[in-house]
Amino acid sequence: MPQYTPPLRDMQFLMQEVLGLPARFAQLPAYADVDTGTMDAILEEAGKFAVEVVQPLNLSGDAEGCTRNPADSSVTTPKGFKEAYAKYVEGGWAALSCDSAYGGQGLPFVLNQCLYEMLNSANQAWAMYPGLSHGAYEALHVYGSDEQKKLYLPKLTSGEWTGTMCLTEPHCGTDLGLLRTKAEPQADGSYKITGNKIFISAGEHDMTDNIVHLVLARLPDAPKGSKGISLFLVPKFLVNADGSLGARNPISCSGLEHKMGIHGNATAQIAIDGAVGSLVGQPNKGLQAMFVMMNAARLGVANQSLGLMAVAYENALAYAKDRLQMRSLSGTKAKDLPADPIIVHPDVRRMLLTAKAYSEGGRAMMIATSALVDEELNHPDEAVRKAHAAQVALLTPILKAFLTDKGFEVTVLCQQVFGGHGYIHETGMEQLVRDARINMIYEGTNGIQALDLLGRKVLGDQGAALKALGKLVQGLVEEEGVNERMADFINPLAQLAGQMTGITTELGLKALQNPDEVGAAATDYLCVMGHLVMGYWWARMAQTALRALAEGDVADKTFYEGKLQTARFYFARLFPEAGLRVRTMRTGSKLLMNTDAALA
Amino acid sequence: MPQYTPPLRDMQFLMQEVLGLPARFAQLPAYADVDTGTMDAILEEAGKFAVEVVQPLNLSGDAEGCTRNPADSSVTTPKGFKEAYAKYVEGGWAALSCDSAYGGQGLPFVLNQCLYEMLNSANQAWAMYPGLSHGAYEALHVYGSDEQKKLYLPKLTSGEWTGTMCLTEPHCGTDLGLLRTKAEPQADGSYKITGNKIFISAGEHDMTDNIVHLVLARLPDAPKGSKGISLFLVPKFLVNADGSLGARNPISCSGLEHKMGIHGNATAQIAIDGAVGSLVGQPNKGLQAMFVMMNAARLGVANQSLGLMAVAYENALAYAKDRLQMRSLSGTKAKDLPADPIIVHPDVRRMLLTAKAYSEGGRAMMIATSALVDEELNHPDEAVRKAHAAQVALLTPILKAFLTDKGFEVTVLCQQVFGGHGYIHETGMEQLVRDARINMIYEGTNGIQALDLLGRKVLGDQGAALKALGKLVQGLVEEEGVNERMADFINPLAQLAGQMTGITTELGLKALQNPDEVGAAATDYLCVMGHLVMGYWWARMAQTALRALAEGDVADKTFYEGKLQTARFYFARLFPEAGLRVRTMRTGSKLLMNTDAALA
């Protein structure tokens, strides 16, 4: 069975040493009381919870899966899932970064993300049950009426109830404009909802008394397409004014999907048969409200792959030190053993270092972006809030697609380190690959993320958000440009950053003549931006490590030297992918579109 | 359920138009009677068999898997597998390229490979049962005694019995020198074999009356390590001198592995408890005999991924034409439909064209290499036989690793085209990904293939085999260098080929000083060689297509234009990976090996 050690040291390194979050959060009135000691203590407890309660259920949950009982459409989650969830609620974890007005602890979002990285490492399928609730919480927190907030937010905050996002229908996923679920206004101000949804994660389960479904549907007079979609709150059990549960609402699980992975999560087909719902936000503005959930969910998905990378790396590293096979090409290393541990082989190290570089680089991207979210929500200066919101909007598709693509690559490499044993269920490595695969697809496929990035977030605002990112990189380049010990990191970063303005302008001009140029370049463009952002953070981590080592008598020397070795590996062997992608990005749309004979 | 159409047109294009096999085979006395019409007819029948008999069992076989009966250690294969195998035997498919001295049809190996590509497209897990028999047939054909050949080859030829390769033990896979299974000589000249094997594909099943296990074991006086390994024939049931079955031999299935994929194939743990075996070949020379099987098996594994790519591409293409979602960025294409089919999106085309380019390029590599095998075995000129043997030895690890790496990438991309529906079992796409994953691992991981290529096949013979390949490429470059219509293909190919001699010499020199340089560069080197070989064949296919189109009134214009469009896509968007890999290849071993702090 896989092992897992929470990466507390690395999280502290990032939050305290690289990002200086204590000083930054001191400027936010909402977090005035949040001290470093508290955050450390919470992360330590969160790690224990992940290791002791959640991780032991990962392999067994995958093997067992969820079961639907046809008699009453109820769903039984794998053995132990329900009890683990009860402990999660009991421990107050659901409330961590929720609004104290509804019973939350009001702690930073970045802390919640760290909690979730660990839960995802331990058991992605399980973590999705509480994880999706948080998205529903966010949407209601922003768009819910006072009554909706009063009735539902305390229960979502405590974790007593969970939430879902009911978007997809059999004929529409990406293209929500095609959706058919109907909402008919009733005399009492409520709505009667009818339709069929599919792929609803955590759509039905036995963990809580109630489930709060947020459902996209169409009003009778709604305009066609995506401008005619409204959002409705449709609880599994109706809720009385005093908060007690009323009648069972006819919104139920009509089937469970047979999936490649995340078997422990109930991916439900949901039949809605005249269920009672209430409107969330304005009529026909449902997509806007849904995007609040969606953007949070996209960062959440990136965080899932981050968690999977971390646990895959830890296990591959342990296996590579333990498994004896062949001798080192450069001479026997373990004379007393019948063969050398496979970590002596350069190609095994290549796989391990790739996993480490993407895991720790990904963690830096995630924690840095999550800290921006905290400032976006809580900074006293509106200009800062706005600027950070634009940066988060730019970074969200990058993190979602880049970290889930690399996350899949990393789980596959770590599985490869195990050889044939990686293909067997018992080692847990093949499950990580299967689980990681969905992250490239759901909450908007990675192709859609790329279009969102290039079309909307970059070209859509004439490159303003991109320029702000470029300034950040430029700042580091100017700061460290003369430092020889940083040259391996700063030179390639400066070169790529210098190219991006020109390339983006070029793409923008091409796109004016032919919008397909955006689609043809978008996936490569996102990958290049992913390396630019990750390269920036690896350079920042190297800078911090060099400074720490320069102080002489360092307790944690191996940690900092390891950071430098990994940074060097990243820039020499992984970062150059950006150059290849710049090249293929510029091959243009005709190469793809003038292919009717090939695709006949 | 997935669809499948045998790629007969493409196989004929390669065999007849690109490779001119009819003329080449006319020079081989063994194939004097083999005419094109016969080969076409056989492939057509083979395709029907794959589509009608084998493919319908793929999804169900994956869902059902194999079952071991603890009472008698017997294994039941999924519903229908046994009956399909009986039809395979009845149709004479097992005998296709076997020696007529043992009842075979004596047809070319390349034809057998085409048959297997189609069987693999239809159902890799099923195709492994007869596929592994062929490896056992080959090893016995080369190294078996007259008596072993007489007793076993006719039954393996007819398919009445199947064969296995029993190599791996729990503590050793790659490093067979560590193996512990023992063989004690008996007074009657037989051996008593005792030990435990794992990961034995098709190790036990209910399809045939007998199974011929080829088992690696150690004689009592054997030298340590890989020089003390012998090969034994250990039948499930002993065989009497008249060919009838005798007593049950104590070699049995002690368990089945729970795997990521190929669920329909029984991956057995095999307990050998004093079973009677006979020596195959010379004592302590077992690895040599095993490599006959292994090399055939490595081409077989490449062929598995080729089959998976082809069927994945076909289904992704069909889905992309059928699935309506969003409008084209460059304006509505299907005005009468609620949305455009997703094939209008450039990024979807990128995924499809990548799949097509690697599938068809892979098929060219496979058919060309298989034809070399036919000439290696049957050419009247010994010099040709030797030269082709060296080429096949060079190409085998390239095909195994490059086509299985790209095969996995392609199945993942084709799954991505399906969006969320690709993650669900029913569409069959996720199964292709799970099945494709093992091909990167078994019969020597792809890391081992890379070491074999660079260390043994390239540097081991001072680059002689590489030079022969270089000459082939150079010939094409000289032939087409002035043809402007070939410039998109010839220029990048010539550039890379020109680089490879220098790079290889450089690596050879570095390796003399530090052997870890080989391990550090090998995986990149193999990928570059993969593109060099695939690039050569894409250029040859483009050349053939241009010549056919130049003839004016061509019946099959779309086919040839499609080849040109795909070749252009391959060279512009996929081939440049070689340049990136050349760059990372040269970063050297220190970057990987001086990382003890990072990997602490």
Short mmCIF file of N, CA and C in Angstrom, two decimals, chain A residues 170-175 178 257-261 313 321 323 325-326 329-330 338 344 346-347 349 356 412 415-416 419-421 423-426 430 433-434 437-438 440-441 515-516 519-520 523-524 562 565-566 569 572-573 576 580 584 587 591-600, chain B residues 170-175 178 199 257-261 313 321 323 325-326 329-330 338 344 346-347 349 356 412 415-416 419-420 423-426 430 433-434 437-438 440-441 515-516 519-520 523-524 562 565-566 569 572-573 576 580 584 587 591-600:
data_model
loop_
_atom_site.label_atom_id
_atom_site.label_comp_id
_atom_site.label_asym_id
_atom_site.label_seq_id
_atom_site.Cartn_x
_atom_site.Cartn_y
_atom_site.Cartn_z
N PRO A 170 -26.48 14.84 -21.31
CA PRO A 170 -25.87 13.88 -22.23
C PRO A 170 -25.36 14.50 -23.53
N HIS A 171 -26.05 15.49 -24.05
CA HIS A 171 -25.66 16.08 -25.33
C HIS A 171 -24.84 17.36 -25.14
N CYS A 172 -24.60 17.78 -23.93
CA CYS A 172 -23.82 19.00 -23.78
C CYS A 172 -22.97 19.02 -22.52
N GLY A 173 -21.69 19.31 -22.75
CA GLY A 173 -20.75 19.44 -21.65
C GLY A 173 -20.10 20.80 -21.74
N THR A 174 -19.15 20.92 -22.66
CA THR A 174 -18.50 22.20 -22.91
C THR A 174 -19.52 23.27 -23.31
N ASP A 175 -20.47 22.86 -24.15
CA ASP A 175 -21.40 23.82 -24.76
C ASP A 175 -22.69 23.87 -23.96
N LEU A 178 -26.47 24.56 -25.05
CA LEU A 178 -27.40 23.58 -25.60
C LEU A 178 -28.30 22.94 -24.54
N GLU A 257 -21.94 6.12 -13.16
CA GLU A 257 -21.07 5.85 -14.30
C GLU A 257 -20.00 4.82 -13.93
N HIS A 258 -19.61 3.99 -14.91
CA HIS A 258 -18.46 3.10 -14.76
C HIS A 258 -17.26 3.81 -15.34
N LYS A 259 -16.34 4.19 -14.45
CA LYS A 259 -15.29 5.10 -14.88
C LYS A 259 -13.91 4.45 -14.85
N MET A 260 -12.97 5.14 -15.47
CA MET A 260 -11.58 4.71 -15.47
C MET A 260 -10.96 4.79 -14.07
N GLY A 261 -11.34 5.82 -13.33
CA GLY A 261 -10.77 6.02 -12.00
C GLY A 261 -11.74 6.74 -11.08
N TYR A 313 5.37 10.78 -6.39
CA TYR A 313 6.81 10.99 -6.26
C TYR A 313 7.34 10.32 -5.00
N LYS A 321 14.77 3.46 -4.00
CA LYS A 321 15.83 3.24 -3.01
C LYS A 321 15.83 1.81 -2.48
N ARG A 323 14.30 -1.11 -4.26
CA ARG A 323 14.29 -2.18 -5.26
C ARG A 323 15.70 -2.42 -5.79
N GLN A 325 18.15 -4.11 -8.47
CA GLN A 325 18.05 -4.64 -9.83
C GLN A 325 19.21 -4.09 -10.65
N MET A 326 20.04 -4.94 -11.16
CA MET A 326 21.19 -4.57 -11.99
C MET A 326 22.25 -3.79 -11.15
N LEU A 329 26.00 1.33 -14.08
CA LEU A 329 26.90 1.26 -15.23
C LEU A 329 28.29 1.76 -14.88
N SER A 330 28.36 2.65 -13.89
CA SER A 330 29.66 3.22 -13.54
C SER A 330 30.31 2.46 -12.37
N PRO A 338 22.91 -8.06 -3.44
CA PRO A 338 22.99 -8.83 -4.69
C PRO A 338 22.88 -7.95 -5.95
N VAL A 344 20.41 4.17 -8.60
CA VAL A 344 21.75 4.44 -9.17
C VAL A 344 21.69 4.68 -10.67
N PRO A 346 20.82 6.49 -14.08
CA PRO A 346 20.50 7.88 -14.45
C PRO A 346 19.06 8.06 -14.95
N ASP A 347 18.56 7.08 -15.70
CA ASP A 347 17.21 7.25 -16.25
C ASP A 347 16.14 7.18 -15.17
N ARG A 349 16.67 8.29 -12.14
CA ARG A 349 16.77 9.64 -11.54
C ARG A 349 16.08 10.70 -12.39
N LYS A 356 9.69 15.34 -9.07
CA LYS A 356 9.95 16.30 -7.99
C LYS A 356 9.83 17.74 -8.51
N VAL A 412 2.42 8.83 -14.48
CA VAL A 412 2.85 7.79 -15.42
C VAL A 412 4.34 7.48 -15.23
N GLN A 415 4.82 5.57 -11.99
CA GLN A 415 4.39 4.19 -12.22
C GLN A 415 5.48 3.42 -12.96
N GLN A 416 6.13 4.08 -13.91
CA GLN A 416 7.18 3.44 -14.70
C GLN A 416 8.37 3.03 -13.83
N GLY A 419 8.23 -0.43 -12.68
CA GLY A 419 8.23 -1.53 -13.64
C GLY A 419 6.90 -2.26 -13.62
N GLY A 420 6.94 -3.57 -13.79
CA GLY A 420 5.71 -4.37 -13.82
C GLY A 420 4.88 -4.21 -12.56
N HIS A 421 5.53 -3.98 -11.44
CA HIS A 421 4.79 -3.83 -10.17
C HIS A 421 3.93 -2.57 -10.18
N TYR A 423 2.03 -1.77 -12.56
CA TYR A 423 0.80 -2.06 -13.33
C TYR A 423 -0.22 -2.81 -12.48
N ILE A 424 0.21 -3.20 -11.27
CA ILE A 424 -0.61 -4.03 -10.38
C ILE A 424 -1.30 -3.13 -9.36
N HIS A 425 -2.54 -3.46 -9.06
CA HIS A 425 -3.35 -2.62 -8.18
C HIS A 425 -2.72 -2.40 -6.81
N GLU A 426 -2.12 -3.43 -6.27
CA GLU A 426 -1.68 -3.41 -4.87
C GLU A 426 -0.67 -2.29 -4.55
N GLU A 430 -0.93 2.53 -10.23
CA GLU A 430 -1.80 2.59 -11.41
C GLU A 430 -3.09 3.34 -11.08
N VAL A 433 -2.55 7.01 -11.66
CA VAL A 433 -2.63 7.36 -13.08
C VAL A 433 -4.09 7.47 -13.52
N ARG A 434 -4.89 6.49 -13.13
CA ARG A 434 -6.31 6.52 -13.54
C ARG A 434 -7.04 7.71 -12.93
N ARG A 437 -6.11 11.03 -14.60
CA ARG A 437 -6.58 11.24 -15.98
C ARG A 437 -7.81 12.14 -16.06
N ILE A 438 -8.71 12.04 -15.08
CA ILE A 438 -9.95 12.83 -15.16
C ILE A 438 -9.66 14.32 -15.02
N MET A 440 -7.59 16.16 -16.39
CA MET A 440 -7.36 16.83 -17.67
C MET A 440 -8.66 17.07 -18.43
N ILE A 441 -9.73 16.46 -17.92
CA ILE A 441 -11.00 16.51 -18.65
C ILE A 441 -12.03 17.40 -17.95
N PRO A 515 -9.78 33.78 -36.85
CA PRO A 515 -9.92 33.37 -35.44
C PRO A 515 -9.44 31.94 -35.17
N ASP A 516 -9.38 31.10 -36.20
CA ASP A 516 -8.88 29.74 -35.98
C ASP A 516 -7.41 29.72 -35.54
N GLY A 519 -7.31 28.99 -31.88
CA GLY A 519 -7.49 27.57 -31.57
C GLY A 519 -6.28 26.74 -31.93
N ALA A 520 -5.60 27.12 -33.00
CA ALA A 520 -4.44 26.35 -33.44
C ALA A 520 -3.25 26.52 -32.52
N THR A 523 -3.18 25.53 -27.23
CA THR A 523 -2.64 24.50 -26.33
C THR A 523 -1.13 24.67 -26.15
N ASP A 524 -0.42 24.96 -27.23
CA ASP A 524 1.01 25.24 -27.10
C ASP A 524 1.25 26.48 -26.25
N GLY A 562 18.93 20.54 -2.10
CA GLY A 562 18.00 19.77 -2.94
C GLY A 562 17.18 20.68 -3.84
N GLN A 565 19.47 21.77 -6.70
CA GLN A 565 19.68 20.69 -7.67
C GLN A 565 18.44 20.49 -8.53
N THR A 566 17.29 20.57 -7.90
CA THR A 566 16.05 20.36 -8.66
C THR A 566 15.79 21.52 -9.61
N PHE A 569 17.98 21.03 -12.57
CA PHE A 569 17.41 19.98 -13.42
C PHE A 569 16.22 20.53 -14.21
N ALA A 572 17.33 22.86 -17.04
CA ALA A 572 18.12 22.22 -18.09
C ALA A 572 17.31 21.20 -18.89
N ARG A 573 16.41 20.48 -18.22
CA ARG A 573 15.78 19.35 -18.91
C ARG A 573 14.29 19.51 -19.15
N PRO A 576 13.11 23.63 -21.36
CA PRO A 576 13.29 23.78 -22.82
C PRO A 576 12.10 23.33 -23.65
N LEU A 580 10.31 24.39 -27.76
CA LEU A 580 9.67 23.53 -28.77
C LEU A 580 8.24 23.99 -29.03
N THR A 584 6.23 25.07 -32.46
CA THR A 584 5.05 24.43 -33.06
C THR A 584 3.84 25.37 -33.02
N THR A 587 3.22 27.30 -36.24
CA THR A 587 3.00 26.63 -37.53
C THR A 587 1.64 26.97 -38.13
N LEU A 591 -2.21 24.36 -41.42
CA LEU A 591 -1.66 23.01 -41.27
C LEU A 591 -2.68 22.06 -40.64
N LEU A 592 -3.52 22.63 -39.76
CA LEU A 592 -4.53 21.81 -39.08
C LEU A 592 -5.85 21.78 -39.85
N MET A 593 -6.20 22.91 -40.45
CA MET A 593 -7.54 23.01 -41.03
C MET A 593 -7.63 22.51 -42.48
N ASN A 594 -6.55 22.63 -43.23
CA ASN A 594 -6.58 22.14 -44.61
C ASN A 594 -6.24 20.65 -44.64
N THR A 595 -7.04 19.88 -43.96
CA THR A 595 -6.73 18.46 -43.80
C THR A 595 -7.96 17.59 -44.03
N ASP A 596 -8.87 18.08 -44.86
CA ASP A 596 -10.09 17.29 -45.07
C ASP A 596 -9.81 15.94 -45.71
N ALA A 597 -8.77 15.88 -46.55
CA ALA A 597 -8.44 14.58 -47.15
C ALA A 597 -7.89 13.64 -46.10
N ALA A 598 -7.02 14.17 -45.24
CA ALA A 598 -6.43 13.32 -44.20
C ALA A 598 -7.48 12.80 -43.24
N LEU A 599 -8.46 13.65 -42.91
CA LEU A 599 -9.46 13.27 -41.91
C LEU A 599 -10.77 12.81 -42.57
N ALA A 600 -10.66 12.37 -43.83
CA ALA A 600 -11.87 11.95 -44.58
C ALA A 600 -12.50 10.74 -43.89
N PRO B 170 9.45 -12.65 -8.26
CA PRO B 170 9.07 -11.46 -7.49
C PRO B 170 10.21 -10.47 -7.29
N HIS B 171 11.42 -10.95 -7.12
CA HIS B 171 12.53 -10.06 -6.83
C HIS B 171 13.34 -9.72 -8.08
N CYS B 172 12.96 -10.27 -9.23
CA CYS B 172 13.74 -9.93 -10.43
C CYS B 172 12.92 -9.93 -11.69
N GLY B 173 13.05 -8.83 -12.41
CA GLY B 173 12.38 -8.68 -13.70
C GLY B 173 13.44 -8.36 -14.74
N THR B 174 13.88 -7.10 -14.73
CA THR B 174 14.94 -6.68 -15.63
C THR B 174 16.22 -7.49 -15.40
N ASP B 175 16.51 -7.74 -14.13
CA ASP B 175 17.79 -8.35 -13.76
C ASP B 175 17.63 -9.86 -13.58
N LEU B 178 19.43 -12.46 -11.18
CA LEU B 178 19.10 -12.74 -9.78
C LEU B 178 18.16 -13.93 -9.62
N PHE B 199 3.88 -12.53 -13.12
CA PHE B 199 3.62 -11.74 -14.33
C PHE B 199 3.67 -12.61 -15.58
N GLU B 257 -2.94 -11.72 -11.14
CA GLU B 257 -2.68 -10.33 -10.76
C GLU B 257 -3.91 -9.45 -11.01
N HIS B 258 -4.11 -8.46 -10.15
CA HIS B 258 -5.13 -7.43 -10.40
C HIS B 258 -4.43 -6.28 -11.09
N LYS B 259 -4.75 -6.08 -12.34
CA LYS B 259 -3.98 -5.15 -13.16
C LYS B 259 -4.77 -3.92 -13.58
N MET B 260 -4.03 -2.94 -14.08
CA MET B 260 -4.62 -1.73 -14.62
C MET B 260 -5.44 -2.02 -15.88
N GLY B 261 -4.95 -2.93 -16.70
CA GLY B 261 -5.62 -3.22 -17.97
C GLY B 261 -5.37 -4.65 -18.42
N TYR B 313 -7.65 6.01 -32.99
CA TYR B 313 -7.81 7.08 -33.98
C TYR B 313 -9.13 6.96 -34.70
N LYS B 321 -16.59 13.80 -35.68
CA LYS B 321 -17.50 14.17 -36.77
C LYS B 321 -18.95 14.15 -36.33
N ARG B 323 -20.09 14.41 -32.77
CA ARG B 323 -20.41 15.15 -31.55
C ARG B 323 -20.57 16.65 -31.86
N GLN B 325 -20.89 20.43 -30.60
CA GLN B 325 -20.56 21.18 -29.39
C GLN B 325 -19.87 22.49 -29.80
N MET B 326 -20.42 23.59 -29.47
CA MET B 326 -19.88 24.91 -29.79
C MET B 326 -19.88 25.17 -31.31
N LEU B 329 -14.75 28.86 -34.32
CA LEU B 329 -14.33 30.24 -34.05
C LEU B 329 -14.36 31.10 -35.32
N SER B 330 -14.19 30.44 -36.46
CA SER B 330 -14.16 31.20 -37.72
C SER B 330 -15.53 31.23 -38.39
N PRO B 338 -27.74 22.32 -34.27
CA PRO B 338 -27.69 23.22 -33.10
C PRO B 338 -26.27 23.64 -32.72
N VAL B 344 -14.47 20.76 -36.26
CA VAL B 344 -14.18 22.11 -36.78
C VAL B 344 -13.14 22.84 -35.92
N PRO B 346 -9.64 23.62 -34.28
CA PRO B 346 -8.24 23.31 -34.62
C PRO B 346 -7.58 22.37 -33.61
N ASP B 347 -7.86 22.55 -32.33
CA ASP B 347 -7.18 21.72 -31.33
C ASP B 347 -7.66 20.26 -31.39
N ARG B 349 -8.51 18.84 -34.21
CA ARG B 349 -7.76 18.33 -35.38
C ARG B 349 -6.31 18.03 -35.02
N LYS B 356 -3.21 10.13 -36.14
CA LYS B 356 -3.07 9.56 -37.49
C LYS B 356 -1.59 9.47 -37.89
N VAL B 412 -4.27 8.39 -25.20
CA VAL B 412 -4.68 9.45 -24.26
C VAL B 412 -5.30 10.62 -25.03
N GLN B 415 -8.72 9.61 -26.30
CA GLN B 415 -9.65 9.65 -25.17
C GLN B 415 -10.06 11.09 -24.89
N GLN B 416 -9.11 12.01 -25.00
CA GLN B 416 -9.38 13.43 -24.72
C GLN B 416 -10.41 14.00 -25.71
N GLY B 419 -13.85 13.92 -24.48
CA GLY B 419 -14.22 14.66 -23.27
C GLY B 419 -14.58 13.69 -22.16
N GLY B 420 -15.57 14.06 -21.35
CA GLY B 420 -15.98 13.23 -20.22
C GLY B 420 -16.39 11.82 -20.65
N TYR B 423 -13.91 9.04 -20.41
CA TYR B 423 -13.51 8.51 -19.10
C TYR B 423 -14.42 7.35 -18.66
N ILE B 424 -15.46 7.13 -19.44
CA ILE B 424 -16.49 6.13 -19.10
C ILE B 424 -16.20 4.83 -19.85
N HIS B 425 -16.41 3.72 -19.18
CA HIS B 425 -16.07 2.42 -19.76
C HIS B 425 -16.76 2.15 -21.09
N GLU B 426 -18.00 2.54 -21.21
CA GLU B 426 -18.82 2.12 -22.35
C GLU B 426 -18.26 2.56 -23.71
N GLU B 430 -11.17 4.52 -22.61
CA GLU B 430 -10.33 4.44 -21.41
C GLU B 430 -9.67 3.07 -21.32
N VAL B 433 -6.43 3.12 -23.24
CA VAL B 433 -5.35 3.77 -22.49
C VAL B 433 -4.77 2.79 -21.46
N ARG B 434 -5.64 2.11 -20.74
CA ARG B 434 -5.16 1.17 -19.71
C ARG B 434 -4.39 0.01 -20.34
N ARG B 437 -0.89 1.05 -21.62
CA ARG B 437 0.10 1.38 -20.60
C ARG B 437 1.10 0.24 -20.36
N ILE B 438 0.64 -1.01 -20.43
CA ILE B 438 1.54 -2.12 -20.12
C ILE B 438 2.63 -2.25 -21.19
N MET B 440 4.52 -0.16 -22.46
CA MET B 440 5.73 0.60 -22.13
C MET B 440 6.57 -0.11 -21.08
N ILE B 441 5.98 -1.13 -20.47
CA ILE B 441 6.64 -1.80 -19.34
C ILE B 441 7.15 -3.19 -19.71
N PRO B 515 30.55 5.83 -17.90
CA PRO B 515 29.46 5.02 -18.49
C PRO B 515 28.07 5.54 -18.15
N ASP B 516 27.93 6.31 -17.08
CA ASP B 516 26.62 6.87 -16.75
C ASP B 516 26.12 7.84 -17.82
N GLY B 519 23.47 6.04 -19.80
CA GLY B 519 22.18 5.99 -19.12
C GLY B 519 21.48 7.35 -19.10
N ALA B 520 22.26 8.42 -19.02
CA ALA B 520 21.67 9.76 -18.94
C ALA B 520 21.08 10.19 -20.28
N THR B 523 17.36 7.56 -23.14
CA THR B 523 15.93 7.72 -23.44
C THR B 523 15.71 8.81 -24.48
N ASP B 524 16.42 9.91 -24.34
CA ASP B 524 16.32 10.96 -25.35
C ASP B 524 16.83 10.45 -26.71
N GLY B 562 -4.43 12.87 -48.48
CA GLY B 562 -4.44 12.71 -47.03
C GLY B 562 -3.05 12.36 -46.50
N GLN B 565 -0.99 15.57 -46.54
CA GLN B 565 -1.38 16.49 -45.45
C GLN B 565 -0.85 15.99 -44.12
N THR B 566 -0.93 14.69 -43.93
CA THR B 566 -0.47 14.13 -42.65
C THR B 566 1.06 14.21 -42.54
N PHE B 569 1.89 17.71 -41.58
CA PHE B 569 1.61 17.90 -40.16
C PHE B 569 2.70 17.26 -39.31
N ALA B 572 5.96 19.25 -39.42
CA ALA B 572 5.88 20.60 -38.83
C ALA B 572 5.62 20.56 -37.33
N ARG B 573 4.83 19.61 -36.86
CA ARG B 573 4.39 19.68 -35.45
C ARG B 573 4.91 18.57 -34.56
N PRO B 576 9.71 18.03 -34.78
CA PRO B 576 10.60 18.95 -34.03
C PRO B 576 10.90 18.51 -32.60
N LEU B 580 14.35 19.09 -29.59
CA LEU B 580 14.31 19.28 -28.13
C LEU B 580 15.08 18.16 -27.44
N THR B 584 18.22 18.17 -24.75
CA THR B 584 18.23 17.65 -23.38
C THR B 584 19.19 16.46 -23.24
N THR B 587 22.64 17.34 -21.93
CA THR B 587 22.83 18.00 -20.63
C THR B 587 23.68 17.15 -19.68
N LEU B 591 24.03 16.29 -14.04
CA LEU B 591 22.75 16.94 -13.71
C LEU B 591 21.81 15.94 -13.03
N LEU B 592 21.93 14.66 -13.44
CA LEU B 592 21.08 13.62 -12.87
C LEU B 592 21.70 12.97 -11.64
N MET B 593 23.02 12.79 -11.66
CA MET B 593 23.65 11.99 -10.62
C MET B 593 24.06 12.80 -9.39
N ASN B 594 24.39 14.06 -9.57
CA ASN B 594 24.75 14.90 -8.42
C ASN B 594 23.49 15.47 -7.77
N THR B 595 22.62 14.60 -7.35
CA THR B 595 21.32 15.05 -6.85
C THR B 595 20.95 14.34 -5.55
N ASP B 596 21.97 13.96 -4.79
CA ASP B 596 21.65 13.22 -3.56
C ASP B 596 20.86 14.06 -2.57
N ALA B 597 21.08 15.35 -2.58
CA ALA B 597 20.30 16.20 -1.67
C ALA B 597 18.84 16.27 -2.13
N ALA B 598 18.66 16.40 -3.44
CA ALA B 598 17.29 16.50 -3.96
C ALA B 598 16.52 15.21 -3.70
N LEU B 599 17.21 14.07 -3.85
CA LEU B 599 16.52 12.79 -3.71
C LEU B 599 16.74 12.16 -2.33
N ALA B 600 17.05 13.02 -1.35
CA ALA B 600 17.32 12.51 0.01
C ALA B 600 16.06 11.90 0.61
#
